[in-house]
PDB file of N, CA, C and O in Angstrom:
ATOM      1  N   MET A   1      29.921 -26.018  32.399  1.00 43.00           N
ATOM      2  CA  MET A   1      29.143 -24.577  32.792  1.00 43.00           C
ATOM      3  C   MET A   1      27.857 -24.576  33.672  1.00 43.00           C
ATOM      4  O   MET A   1      27.452 -26.139  33.624  1.00 43.00           O
ATOM      5  N   SER A   2      27.992 -24.035  35.402  1.00 46.00           N
ATOM      6  CA  SER A   2      27.112 -24.416  36.276  1.00 46.00           C
ATOM      7  C   SER A   2      26.112 -23.537  35.079  1.00 46.00           C
ATOM      8  O   SER A   2      26.012 -22.741  33.830  1.00 46.00           O
ATOM      9  N   GLU A   3      24.297 -24.332  36.300  1.00 45.00           N
ATOM     10  CA  GLU A   3      23.515 -23.810  35.901  1.00 45.00           C
ATOM     11  C   GLU A   3      23.359 -21.719  36.350  1.00 45.00           C
ATOM     12  O   GLU A   3      22.255 -21.389  35.883  1.00 45.00           O
ATOM     13  N   SER A   4      24.205 -20.814  37.437  1.00 49.00           N
ATOM     14  CA  SER A   4      23.943 -20.049  37.347  1.00 49.00           C
ATOM     15  C   SER A   4      25.251 -19.074  35.938  1.00 49.00           C
ATOM     16  O   SER A   4      26.471 -18.945  36.569  1.00 49.00           O
ATOM     17  N   ALA A   5      24.902 -19.174  34.677  1.00 51.00           N
ATOM     18  CA  ALA A   5      25.812 -18.787  34.104  1.00 51.00           C
ATOM     19  C   ALA A   5      26.043 -17.645  34.489  1.00 51.00           C
ATOM     20  O   ALA A   5      24.748 -16.776  34.314  1.00 51.00           O
ATOM     21  N   VAL A   6      26.941 -17.121  34.125  1.00 50.00           N
ATOM     22  CA  VAL A   6      27.351 -15.333  34.182  1.00 50.00           C
ATOM     23  C   VAL A   6      27.673 -14.495  32.663  1.00 50.00           C
ATOM     24  O   VAL A   6      28.353 -15.593  32.322  1.00 50.00           O
ATOM     25  N   THR A   7      26.403 -13.957  32.601  1.00 51.00           N
ATOM     26  CA  THR A   7      27.464 -13.074  30.937  1.00 51.00           C
ATOM     27  C   THR A   7      28.712 -11.939  30.866  1.00 51.00           C
ATOM     28  O   THR A   7      28.874 -12.281  32.275  1.00 51.00           O
ATOM     29  N   ASP A   8      28.706 -11.682  29.894  1.00 56.00           N
ATOM     30  CA  ASP A   8      30.037 -11.143  30.477  1.00 56.00           C
ATOM     31  C   ASP A   8      29.747  -9.325  31.350  1.00 56.00           C
ATOM     32  O   ASP A   8      30.747  -8.572  31.104  1.00 56.00           O
ATOM     33  N   SER A   9      29.185  -9.125  31.366  1.00 56.00           N
ATOM     34  CA  SER A   9      28.640  -8.152  32.198  1.00 56.00           C
ATOM     35  C   SER A   9      28.196  -7.911  33.846  1.00 56.00           C
ATOM     36  O   SER A   9      28.537  -7.194  34.196  1.00 56.00           O
ATOM     37  N   GLY A  10      27.958  -9.834  33.772  1.00 53.00           N
ATOM     38  CA  GLY A  10      28.077 -10.014  34.603  1.00 53.00           C
ATOM     39  C   GLY A  10      26.854 -10.654  35.451  1.00 53.00           C
ATOM     40  O   GLY A  10      27.100 -10.387  36.659  1.00 53.00           O
ATOM     41  N   GLU A  11      26.567  -9.998  34.932  1.00 60.00           N
ATOM     42  CA  GLU A  11      24.666 -10.667  34.706  1.00 60.00           C
ATOM     43  C   GLU A  11      24.428 -11.664  34.478  1.00 60.00           C
ATOM     44  O   GLU A  11      24.609 -12.609  34.472  1.00 60.00           O
ATOM     45  N   LYS A  12      23.198 -12.631  35.366  1.00 69.00           N
ATOM     46  CA  LYS A  12      22.741 -13.832  35.047  1.00 69.00           C
ATOM     47  C   LYS A  12      21.865 -14.003  33.516  1.00 69.00           C
ATOM     48  O   LYS A  12      21.016 -13.125  33.152  1.00 69.00           O
ATOM     49  N   ASP A  13      22.006 -14.539  32.955  1.00 68.00           N
ATOM     50  CA  ASP A  13      21.624 -15.696  32.066  1.00 68.00           C
ATOM     51  C   ASP A  13      20.743 -15.746  31.741  1.00 68.00           C
ATOM     52  O   ASP A  13      20.137 -16.982  32.422  1.00 68.00           O
ATOM     53  N   PRO A  14      19.743 -15.129  31.815  1.00 65.00           N
ATOM     54  CA  PRO A  14      17.890 -15.949  31.907  1.00 65.00           C
ATOM     55  C   PRO A  14      18.235 -17.342  30.368  1.00 65.00           C
ATOM     56  O   PRO A  14      17.375 -18.039  30.780  1.00 65.00           O
ATOM     57  N   ARG A  15      19.358 -17.367  30.083  1.00 65.00           N
ATOM     58  CA  ARG A  15      18.582 -18.027  29.117  1.00 65.00           C
ATOM     59  C   ARG A  15      19.007 -19.918  29.596  1.00 65.00           C
ATOM     60  O   ARG A  15      18.685 -21.066  29.454  1.00 65.00           O
ATOM     61  N   HIS A  16      19.351 -19.840  30.595  1.00 68.00           N
ATOM     62  CA  HIS A  16      20.430 -20.657  31.036  1.00 68.00           C
ATOM     63  C   HIS A  16      19.849 -21.066  33.268  1.00 68.00           C
ATOM     64  O   HIS A  16      19.595 -22.114  33.213  1.00 68.00           O
ATOM     65  N   GLU A  17      18.264 -20.271  32.908  1.00 69.00           N
ATOM     66  CA  GLU A  17      18.083 -20.629  33.993  1.00 69.00           C
ATOM     67  C   GLU A  17      17.500 -22.610  33.759  1.00 69.00           C
ATOM     68  O   GLU A  17      17.230 -22.546  32.627  1.00 69.00           O
ATOM     69  N   THR A  18      16.549 -22.641  35.103  1.00 71.00           N
ATOM     70  CA  THR A  18      16.534 -24.189  34.866  1.00 71.00           C
ATOM     71  C   THR A  18      14.290 -23.631  35.483  1.00 71.00           C
ATOM     72  O   THR A  18      14.552 -23.333  35.646  1.00 71.00           O
ATOM     73  N   ARG A  19      13.664 -24.108  35.151  1.00 66.00           N
ATOM     74  CA  ARG A  19      12.086 -23.779  35.393  1.00 66.00           C
ATOM     75  C   ARG A  19      11.909 -25.161  36.697  1.00 66.00           C
ATOM     76  O   ARG A  19      10.554 -25.197  36.678  1.00 66.00           O
ATOM     77  N   GLU A  20      13.155 -25.636  37.307  1.00 68.00           N
ATOM     78  CA  GLU A  20      12.601 -26.894  38.129  1.00 68.00           C
ATOM     79  C   GLU A  20      12.155 -25.940  39.438  1.00 68.00           C
ATOM     80  O   GLU A  20      12.365 -24.782  39.771  1.00 68.00           O
ATOM     81  N   GLY A  21      10.967 -27.118  39.383  1.00 71.00           N
ATOM     82  CA  GLY A  21      10.537 -26.205  40.510  1.00 71.00           C
ATOM     83  C   GLY A  21       9.830 -24.822  41.347  1.00 71.00           C
ATOM     84  O   GLY A  21       8.762 -23.828  41.912  1.00 71.00           O
ATOM     85  N   LEU A  22       9.551 -24.465  39.753  1.00 76.00           N
ATOM     86  CA  LEU A  22       8.691 -23.008  39.807  1.00 76.00           C
ATOM     87  C   LEU A  22       7.017 -22.908  39.028  1.00 76.00           C
ATOM     88  O   LEU A  22       6.602 -24.281  38.364  1.00 76.00           O
ATOM     89  N   GLY A  23       6.009 -22.698  39.714  1.00 85.00           N
ATOM     90  CA  GLY A  23       4.660 -22.592  39.899  1.00 85.00           C
ATOM     91  C   GLY A  23       4.551 -21.838  37.601  1.00 85.00           C
ATOM     92  O   GLY A  23       5.434 -22.020  37.035  1.00 85.00           O
ATOM     93  N   ILE A  24       3.358 -21.966  37.216  1.00 86.00           N
ATOM     94  CA  ILE A  24       2.761 -21.369  36.214  1.00 86.00           C
ATOM     95  C   ILE A  24       3.132 -19.772  36.119  1.00 86.00           C
ATOM     96  O   ILE A  24       3.415 -20.099  34.482  1.00 86.00           O
ATOM     97  N   PHE A  25       3.143 -19.254  37.187  1.00 90.00           N
ATOM     98  CA  PHE A  25       3.676 -17.875  36.709  1.00 90.00           C
ATOM     99  C   PHE A  25       5.110 -17.592  36.354  1.00 90.00           C
ATOM    100  O   PHE A  25       5.610 -16.467  36.089  1.00 90.00           O
ATOM    101  N   GLY A  26       5.438 -18.322  37.401  1.00 87.00           N
ATOM    102  CA  GLY A  26       7.157 -18.428  37.287  1.00 87.00           C
ATOM    103  C   GLY A  26       7.760 -19.081  35.711  1.00 87.00           C
ATOM    104  O   GLY A  26       8.267 -18.314  35.391  1.00 87.00           O
ATOM    105  N   ARG A  27       6.449 -19.675  35.489  1.00 86.00           N
ATOM    106  CA  ARG A  27       7.286 -19.876  34.210  1.00 86.00           C
ATOM    107  C   ARG A  27       7.146 -19.242  33.346  1.00 86.00           C
ATOM    108  O   ARG A  27       8.072 -18.828  32.494  1.00 86.00           O
ATOM    109  N   ILE A  28       6.117 -18.254  33.057  1.00 90.00           N
ATOM    110  CA  ILE A  28       5.907 -17.727  32.445  1.00 90.00           C
ATOM    111  C   ILE A  28       6.806 -16.673  32.269  1.00 90.00           C
ATOM    112  O   ILE A  28       7.010 -16.260  31.628  1.00 90.00           O
ATOM    113  N   ALA A  29       6.948 -16.161  33.499  1.00 89.00           N
ATOM    114  CA  ALA A  29       8.373 -14.518  33.834  1.00 89.00           C
ATOM    115  C   ALA A  29      10.027 -15.000  33.218  1.00 89.00           C
ATOM    116  O   ALA A  29       9.796 -14.296  32.598  1.00 89.00           O
ATOM    117  N   LEU A  30       9.999 -16.665  33.065  1.00 87.00           N
ATOM    118  CA  LEU A  30      11.027 -16.601  33.239  1.00 87.00           C
ATOM    119  C   LEU A  30      11.290 -17.082  31.352  1.00 87.00           C
ATOM    120  O   LEU A  30      12.420 -16.682  30.866  1.00 87.00           O
ATOM    121  N   PHE A  31       9.343 -17.385  30.957  1.00 89.00           N
ATOM    122  CA  PHE A  31      10.120 -17.204  29.665  1.00 89.00           C
ATOM    123  C   PHE A  31      10.374 -16.148  29.123  1.00 89.00           C
ATOM    124  O   PHE A  31      10.742 -15.220  28.314  1.00 89.00           O
ATOM    125  N   VAL A  32       9.174 -14.574  29.874  1.00 92.00           N
ATOM    126  CA  VAL A  32       9.338 -13.945  28.954  1.00 92.00           C
ATOM    127  C   VAL A  32      10.710 -13.104  29.408  1.00 92.00           C
ATOM    128  O   VAL A  32      11.100 -12.089  28.011  1.00 92.00           O
ATOM    129  N   ARG A  33      11.602 -13.465  30.390  1.00 89.00           N
ATOM    130  CA  ARG A  33      13.072 -13.080  30.510  1.00 89.00           C
ATOM    131  C   ARG A  33      14.194 -13.279  29.463  1.00 89.00           C
ATOM    132  O   ARG A  33      14.625 -13.157  28.909  1.00 89.00           O
ATOM    133  N   GLN A  34      14.088 -14.785  29.184  1.00 89.00           N
ATOM    134  CA  GLN A  34      14.523 -15.404  28.224  1.00 89.00           C
ATOM    135  C   GLN A  34      14.251 -14.616  26.699  1.00 89.00           C
ATOM    136  O   GLN A  34      14.833 -14.812  26.037  1.00 89.00           O
ATOM    137  N   VAL A  35      12.852 -14.310  26.066  1.00 92.00           N
ATOM    138  CA  VAL A  35      13.048 -14.039  25.232  1.00 92.00           C
ATOM    139  C   VAL A  35      13.742 -12.608  25.082  1.00 92.00           C
ATOM    140  O   VAL A  35      14.304 -12.358  24.141  1.00 92.00           O
ATOM    141  N   ILE A  36      13.388 -12.479  26.128  1.00 92.00           N
ATOM    142  CA  ILE A  36      14.226 -10.422  26.108  1.00 92.00           C
ATOM    143  C   ILE A  36      15.750 -10.453  25.932  1.00 92.00           C
ATOM    144  O   ILE A  36      16.252  -9.532  25.223  1.00 92.00           O
ATOM    145  N   SER A  37      15.701 -10.853  26.323  1.00 90.00           N
ATOM    146  CA  SER A  37      17.701 -11.904  25.861  1.00 90.00           C
ATOM    147  C   SER A  37      17.950 -12.203  25.357  1.00 90.00           C
ATOM    148  O   SER A  37      19.184 -11.555  24.903  1.00 90.00           O
ATOM    149  N   GLU A  38      16.865 -13.425  24.464  1.00 91.00           N
ATOM    150  CA  GLU A  38      16.983 -13.067  22.978  1.00 91.00           C
ATOM    151  C   GLU A  38      17.281 -12.047  22.244  1.00 91.00           C
ATOM    152  O   GLU A  38      18.282 -11.881  21.626  1.00 91.00           O
ATOM    153  N   LEU A  39      16.433 -11.319  22.529  1.00 91.00           N
ATOM    154  CA  LEU A  39      15.694 -10.008  21.302  1.00 91.00           C
ATOM    155  C   LEU A  39      16.874  -9.129  21.586  1.00 91.00           C
ATOM    156  O   LEU A  39      17.571  -8.001  20.596  1.00 91.00           O
ATOM    157  N   ARG A  40      17.294  -9.273  23.308  1.00 90.00           N
ATOM    158  CA  ARG A  40      19.214  -8.005  22.856  1.00 90.00           C
ATOM    159  C   ARG A  40      20.228  -8.331  22.106  1.00 90.00           C
ATOM    160  O   ARG A  40      21.434  -8.010  22.043  1.00 90.00           O
ATOM    161  N   ARG A  41      20.264 -10.121  22.235  1.00 91.00           N
ATOM    162  CA  ARG A  41      21.143 -10.320  21.122  1.00 91.00           C
ATOM    163  C   ARG A  41      21.418 -10.308  19.406  1.00 91.00           C
ATOM    164  O   ARG A  41      22.238 -10.346  18.598  1.00 91.00           O
ATOM    165  N   VAL A  42      20.071 -10.317  19.307  1.00 90.00           N
ATOM    166  CA  VAL A  42      19.246 -10.089  17.881  1.00 90.00           C
ATOM    167  C   VAL A  42      20.536  -8.477  17.199  1.00 90.00           C
ATOM    168  O   VAL A  42      20.536  -7.471  17.779  1.00 90.00           O
ATOM    169  N   VAL A  43      21.161  -8.917  15.838  1.00 91.00           N
ATOM    170  CA  VAL A  43      21.749  -7.774  15.477  1.00 91.00           C
ATOM    171  C   VAL A  43      20.602  -7.004  14.460  1.00 91.00           C
ATOM    172  O   VAL A  43      20.364  -7.657  13.408  1.00 91.00           O
ATOM    173  N   THR A  44      20.346  -6.463  13.926  1.00 91.00           N
ATOM    174  CA  THR A  44      19.611  -5.120  12.505  1.00 91.00           C
ATOM    175  C   THR A  44      20.659  -5.065  11.870  1.00 91.00           C
ATOM    176  O   THR A  44      21.686  -4.375  12.197  1.00 91.00           O
ATOM    177  N   PRO A  45      20.161  -4.938  10.412  1.00 93.00           N
ATOM    178  CA  PRO A  45      21.183  -4.763   9.357  1.00 93.00           C
ATOM    179  C   PRO A  45      20.799  -3.199   9.501  1.00 93.00           C
ATOM    180  O   PRO A  45      19.434  -2.779  10.147  1.00 93.00           O
ATOM    181  N   THR A  46      21.140  -2.752   8.850  1.00 96.00           N
ATOM    182  CA  THR A  46      21.889  -1.515   8.582  1.00 96.00           C
ATOM    183  C   THR A  46      21.411  -1.373   7.293  1.00 96.00           C
ATOM    184  O   THR A  46      20.298  -2.115   6.634  1.00 96.00           O
ATOM    185  N   ARG A  47      21.005   0.125   6.575  1.00 96.00           N
ATOM    186  CA  ARG A  47      19.820   0.730   5.485  1.00 96.00           C
ATOM    187  C   ARG A  47      20.351  -0.140   4.626  1.00 96.00           C
ATOM    188  O   ARG A  47      19.539  -0.421   3.147  1.00 96.00           O
ATOM    189  N   GLN A  48      21.752  -0.079   4.693  1.00 97.00           N
ATOM    190  CA  GLN A  48      22.146  -0.772   3.035  1.00 97.00           C
ATOM    191  C   GLN A  48      22.222  -1.961   3.166  1.00 97.00           C
ATOM    192  O   GLN A  48      21.427  -2.557   1.907  1.00 97.00           O
ATOM    193  N   GLU A  49      22.254  -2.641   3.839  1.00 96.00           N
ATOM    194  CA  GLU A  49      21.667  -4.086   3.950  1.00 96.00           C
ATOM    195  C   GLU A  49      20.124  -4.518   3.754  1.00 96.00           C
ATOM    196  O   GLU A  49      20.645  -5.738   3.261  1.00 96.00           O
ATOM    197  N   LEU A  50      19.603  -3.515   4.895  1.00 97.00           N
ATOM    198  CA  LEU A  50      18.315  -4.035   4.456  1.00 97.00           C
ATOM    199  C   LEU A  50      17.614  -4.258   2.894  1.00 97.00           C
ATOM    200  O   LEU A  50      16.899  -4.259   2.242  1.00 97.00           O
ATOM    201  N   VAL A  51      17.905  -2.820   2.190  1.00 97.00           N
ATOM    202  CA  VAL A  51      18.077  -2.466   0.696  1.00 97.00           C
ATOM    203  C   VAL A  51      18.086  -3.747   0.135  1.00 97.00           C
ATOM    204  O   VAL A  51      17.778  -4.264  -0.721  1.00 97.00           O
ATOM    205  N   ARG A  52      19.842  -3.952   0.456  1.00 98.00           N
ATOM    206  CA  ARG A  52      20.373  -5.254  -0.359  1.00 98.00           C
ATOM    207  C   ARG A  52      19.460  -6.599  -0.511  1.00 98.00           C
ATOM    208  O   ARG A  52      19.346  -6.981  -1.322  1.00 98.00           O
ATOM    209  N   TYR A  53      18.405  -6.455   0.386  1.00 97.00           N
ATOM    210  CA  TYR A  53      18.486  -7.542   0.774  1.00 97.00           C
ATOM    211  C   TYR A  53      16.669  -7.932  -0.099  1.00 97.00           C
ATOM    212  O   TYR A  53      16.270  -9.207  -0.147  1.00 97.00           O
ATOM    213  N   ILE A  54      16.961  -7.244   0.245  1.00 98.00           N
ATOM    214  CA  ILE A  54      15.026  -6.442   0.106  1.00 98.00           C
ATOM    215  C   ILE A  54      15.444  -6.991  -2.015  1.00 98.00           C
ATOM    216  O   ILE A  54      14.697  -7.169  -2.387  1.00 98.00           O
ATOM    217  N   TRP A  55      16.185  -6.349  -2.420  1.00 98.00           N
ATOM    218  CA  TRP A  55      16.466  -6.502  -4.150  1.00 98.00           C
ATOM    219  C   TRP A  55      16.792  -7.974  -3.839  1.00 98.00           C
ATOM    220  O   TRP A  55      16.316  -8.591  -5.537  1.00 98.00           O
ATOM    221  N   ILE A  56      16.801  -8.545  -3.189  1.00 98.00           N
ATOM    222  CA  ILE A  56      17.387 -10.196  -3.615  1.00 98.00           C
ATOM    223  C   ILE A  56      16.214 -10.460  -3.057  1.00 98.00           C
ATOM    224  O   ILE A  56      16.380 -11.662  -4.026  1.00 98.00           O
ATOM    225  N   VAL A  57      15.871 -10.718  -3.058  1.00 98.00           N
ATOM    226  CA  VAL A  57      14.289 -11.438  -2.776  1.00 98.00           C
ATOM    227  C   VAL A  57      13.482 -11.129  -3.578  1.00 98.00           C
ATOM    228  O   VAL A  57      12.428 -11.671  -4.182  1.00 98.00           O
ATOM    229  N   LEU A  58      13.254  -9.991  -3.999  1.00 98.00           N
ATOM    230  CA  LEU A  58      12.631  -9.660  -4.525  1.00 98.00           C
ATOM    231  C   LEU A  58      12.800  -9.981  -6.256  1.00 98.00           C
ATOM    232  O   LEU A  58      12.141 -10.751  -6.781  1.00 98.00           O
ATOM    233  N   GLY A  59      13.956  -9.557  -6.552  1.00 98.00           N
ATOM    234  CA  GLY A  59      14.634 -11.159  -7.192  1.00 98.00           C
ATOM    235  C   GLY A  59      14.304 -12.503  -7.558  1.00 98.00           C
ATOM    236  O   GLY A  59      14.045 -12.848  -9.082  1.00 98.00           O
ATOM    237  N   PHE A  60      14.496 -12.668  -6.514  1.00 98.00           N
ATOM    238  CA  PHE A  60      13.908 -14.224  -5.941  1.00 98.00           C
ATOM    239  C   PHE A  60      13.235 -14.388  -6.849  1.00 98.00           C
ATOM    240  O   PHE A  60      12.567 -15.776  -7.222  1.00 98.00           O
ATOM    241  N   VAL A  61      12.135 -14.063  -6.303  1.00 98.00           N
ATOM    242  CA  VAL A  61      10.633 -13.484  -6.311  1.00 98.00           C
ATOM    243  C   VAL A  61       9.849 -13.699  -7.672  1.00 98.00           C
ATOM    244  O   VAL A  61       9.556 -14.261  -7.612  1.00 98.00           O
ATOM    245  N   ALA A  62      11.336 -13.211  -8.576  1.00 98.00           N
ATOM    246  CA  ALA A  62      10.760 -11.978  -9.904  1.00 98.00           C
ATOM    247  C   ALA A  62      11.036 -14.106 -10.627  1.00 98.00           C
ATOM    248  O   ALA A  62      10.391 -14.222 -12.169  1.00 98.00           O
ATOM    249  N   VAL A  63      12.476 -14.466 -10.464  1.00 98.00           N
ATOM    250  CA  VAL A  63      12.806 -15.654 -10.789  1.00 98.00           C
ATOM    251  C   VAL A  63      11.955 -17.216 -10.686  1.00 98.00           C
ATOM    252  O   VAL A  63      11.341 -17.396 -12.052  1.00 98.00           O
ATOM    253  N   MET A  64      11.333 -17.001  -9.645  1.00 98.00           N
ATOM    254  CA  MET A  64      10.149 -18.482  -9.216  1.00 98.00           C
ATOM    255  C   MET A  64       8.962 -17.915 -10.035  1.00 98.00           C
ATOM    256  O   MET A  64       8.029 -18.896 -10.259  1.00 98.00           O
ATOM    257  N   MET A  65       8.745 -16.135 -10.505  1.00 98.00           N
ATOM    258  CA  MET A  65       7.956 -16.370 -11.282  1.00 98.00           C
ATOM    259  C   MET A  65       7.784 -16.674 -12.344  1.00 98.00           C
ATOM    260  O   MET A  65       6.957 -17.607 -12.680  1.00 98.00           O
ATOM    261  N   ALA A  66       8.852 -16.478 -13.023  1.00 98.00           N
ATOM    262  CA  ALA A  66       8.707 -16.439 -14.243  1.00 98.00           C
ATOM    263  C   ALA A  66       8.539 -17.529 -14.476  1.00 98.00           C
ATOM    264  O   ALA A  66       8.340 -18.818 -15.236  1.00 98.00           O
ATOM    265  N   LEU A  67       9.779 -18.587 -14.034  1.00 98.00           N
ATOM    266  CA  LEU A  67       9.827 -20.702 -13.697  1.00 98.00           C
ATOM    267  C   LEU A  67       8.252 -21.203 -13.240  1.00 98.00           C
ATOM    268  O   LEU A  67       7.525 -22.477 -14.343  1.00 98.00           O
ATOM    269  N   VAL A  68       7.370 -20.208 -12.756  1.00 98.00           N
ATOM    270  CA  VAL A  68       6.116 -21.604 -13.033  1.00 98.00           C
ATOM    271  C   VAL A  68       5.871 -21.114 -13.735  1.00 98.00           C
ATOM    272  O   VAL A  68       4.424 -21.846 -14.899  1.00 98.00           O
ATOM    273  N   PHE A  69       5.493 -20.346 -14.585  1.00 98.00           N
ATOM    274  CA  PHE A  69       4.856 -19.282 -15.633  1.00 98.00           C
ATOM    275  C   PHE A  69       5.053 -20.318 -17.059  1.00 98.00           C
ATOM    276  O   PHE A  69       4.509 -20.401 -17.642  1.00 98.00           O
ATOM    277  N   VAL A  70       6.657 -19.880 -17.117  1.00 98.00           N
ATOM    278  CA  VAL A  70       7.450 -21.553 -17.946  1.00 98.00           C
ATOM    279  C   VAL A  70       6.791 -22.305 -17.943  1.00 98.00           C
ATOM    280  O   VAL A  70       6.327 -22.940 -18.698  1.00 98.00           O
ATOM    281  N   LEU A  71       6.524 -23.047 -16.764  1.00 98.00           N
ATOM    282  CA  LEU A  71       5.954 -24.225 -16.405  1.00 98.00           C
ATOM    283  C   LEU A  71       4.697 -24.785 -17.103  1.00 98.00           C
ATOM    284  O   LEU A  71       4.417 -25.367 -17.457  1.00 98.00           O
ATOM    285  N   ASP A  72       3.642 -23.876 -16.528  1.00 98.00           N
ATOM    286  CA  ASP A  72       2.417 -23.884 -16.647  1.00 98.00           C
ATOM    287  C   ASP A  72       2.414 -23.772 -17.389  1.00 98.00           C
ATOM    288  O   ASP A  72       1.110 -24.584 -18.668  1.00 98.00           O
ATOM    289  N   VAL A  73       2.846 -22.607 -18.889  1.00 98.00           N
ATOM    290  CA  VAL A  73       2.291 -22.332 -20.059  1.00 98.00           C
ATOM    291  C   VAL A  73       2.817 -24.352 -20.809  1.00 98.00           C
ATOM    292  O   VAL A  73       1.730 -24.667 -21.933  1.00 98.00           O
ATOM    293  N   SER A  74       3.964 -24.479 -20.454  1.00 97.00           N
ATOM    294  CA  SER A  74       4.473 -25.679 -21.324  1.00 97.00           C
ATOM    295  C   SER A  74       3.583 -26.702 -21.124  1.00 97.00           C
ATOM    296  O   SER A  74       3.598 -27.449 -21.794  1.00 97.00           O
ATOM    297  N   PHE A  75       2.705 -27.562 -19.356  1.00 97.00           N
ATOM    298  CA  PHE A  75       2.342 -28.014 -18.711  1.00 97.00           C
ATOM    299  C   PHE A  75       0.842 -27.445 -19.847  1.00 97.00           C
ATOM    300  O   PHE A  75       0.241 -29.009 -19.986  1.00 97.00           O
ATOM    301  N   GLY A  76       0.323 -26.821 -20.158  1.00 96.00           N
ATOM    302  CA  GLY A  76      -0.978 -26.092 -20.388  1.00 96.00           C
ATOM    303  C   GLY A  76      -0.671 -26.940 -22.272  1.00 96.00           C
ATOM    304  O   GLY A  76      -1.549 -27.394 -22.789  1.00 96.00           O
ATOM    305  N   TRP A  77       0.309 -26.209 -22.675  1.00 96.00           N
ATOM    306  CA  TRP A  77       0.822 -27.098 -24.042  1.00 96.00           C
ATOM    307  C   TRP A  77       0.591 -27.872 -23.841  1.00 96.00           C
ATOM    308  O   TRP A  77       0.216 -28.630 -25.506  1.00 96.00           O
ATOM    309  N   ILE A  78       1.559 -29.132 -23.566  1.00 96.00           N
ATOM    310  CA  ILE A  78       1.440 -30.808 -23.633  1.00 96.00           C
ATOM    311  C   ILE A  78       0.367 -31.467 -23.159  1.00 96.00           C
ATOM    312  O   ILE A  78      -0.485 -31.287 -24.428  1.00 96.00           O
ATOM    313  N   SER A  79      -0.330 -30.572 -22.410  1.00 95.00           N
ATOM    314  CA  SER A  79      -1.716 -31.376 -21.517  1.00 95.00           C
ATOM    315  C   SER A  79      -3.120 -31.409 -23.576  1.00 95.00           C
ATOM    316  O   SER A  79      -3.983 -31.880 -22.675  1.00 95.00           O
ATOM    317  N   GLN A  80      -3.059 -29.661 -24.062  1.00 94.00           N
ATOM    318  CA  GLN A  80      -3.723 -29.595 -25.367  1.00 94.00           C
ATOM    319  C   GLN A  80      -3.414 -30.256 -26.491  1.00 94.00           C
ATOM    320  O   GLN A  80      -4.225 -30.967 -27.079  1.00 94.00           O
ATOM    321  N   LYS A  81      -2.589 -30.280 -26.045  1.00 93.00           N
ATOM    322  CA  LYS A  81      -1.960 -31.620 -27.370  1.00 93.00           C
ATOM    323  C   LYS A  81      -2.071 -32.811 -27.155  1.00 93.00           C
ATOM    324  O   LYS A  81      -2.821 -33.752 -28.061  1.00 93.00           O
ATOM    325  N   VAL A  82      -2.010 -33.497 -26.085  1.00 93.00           N
ATOM    326  CA  VAL A  82      -2.361 -35.019 -25.439  1.00 93.00           C
ATOM    327  C   VAL A  82      -3.599 -35.650 -25.919  1.00 93.00           C
ATOM    328  O   VAL A  82      -4.417 -36.316 -26.490  1.00 93.00           O
ATOM    329  N   PHE A  83      -4.372 -34.767 -25.217  1.00 92.00           N
ATOM    330  CA  PHE A  83      -5.772 -34.551 -24.861  1.00 92.00           C
ATOM    331  C   PHE A  83      -7.203 -33.627 -26.268  1.00 92.00           C
ATOM    332  O   PHE A  83      -7.911 -34.201 -25.539  1.00 92.00           O
ATOM    333  N   GLY A  84      -5.918 -33.015 -26.992  1.00 86.00           N
ATOM    334  CA  GLY A  84      -6.724 -32.275 -28.055  1.00 86.00           C
ATOM    335  C   GLY A  84      -7.698 -30.949 -27.546  1.00 86.00           C
ATOM    336  O   GLY A  84      -7.875 -30.070 -25.813  1.00 86.00           O
ATOM    337  N   GLY A  85      -8.066 -30.104 -27.971  1.00 67.00           N
ATOM    338  CA  GLY A  85      -8.912 -29.127 -27.436  1.00 67.00           C
ATOM    339  C   GLY A  85      -9.438 -28.044 -28.332  1.00 67.00           C
ATOM    340  O   GLY A  85     -10.022 -28.113 -29.588  1.00 67.00           O
TER     341      GLY A  85
END
């Protein structure tokens, strides 16, 4: 693929531009163009998917909290038996 990559829409894709020969402001402009290009490719989840992801995260956090709680109580009990209390 050449350096002048073209997307399906026929426009130049800034992700494939080189920063050779650019000054500091040219590099900043290239960076901004590349960020905008990447943001256009982001697929946002639907409301249903977002709610499902939220429940998955909350469930995972609850399981991890329970695991840490059980380990904390267990190690506390063990250390109390070993060192007296």
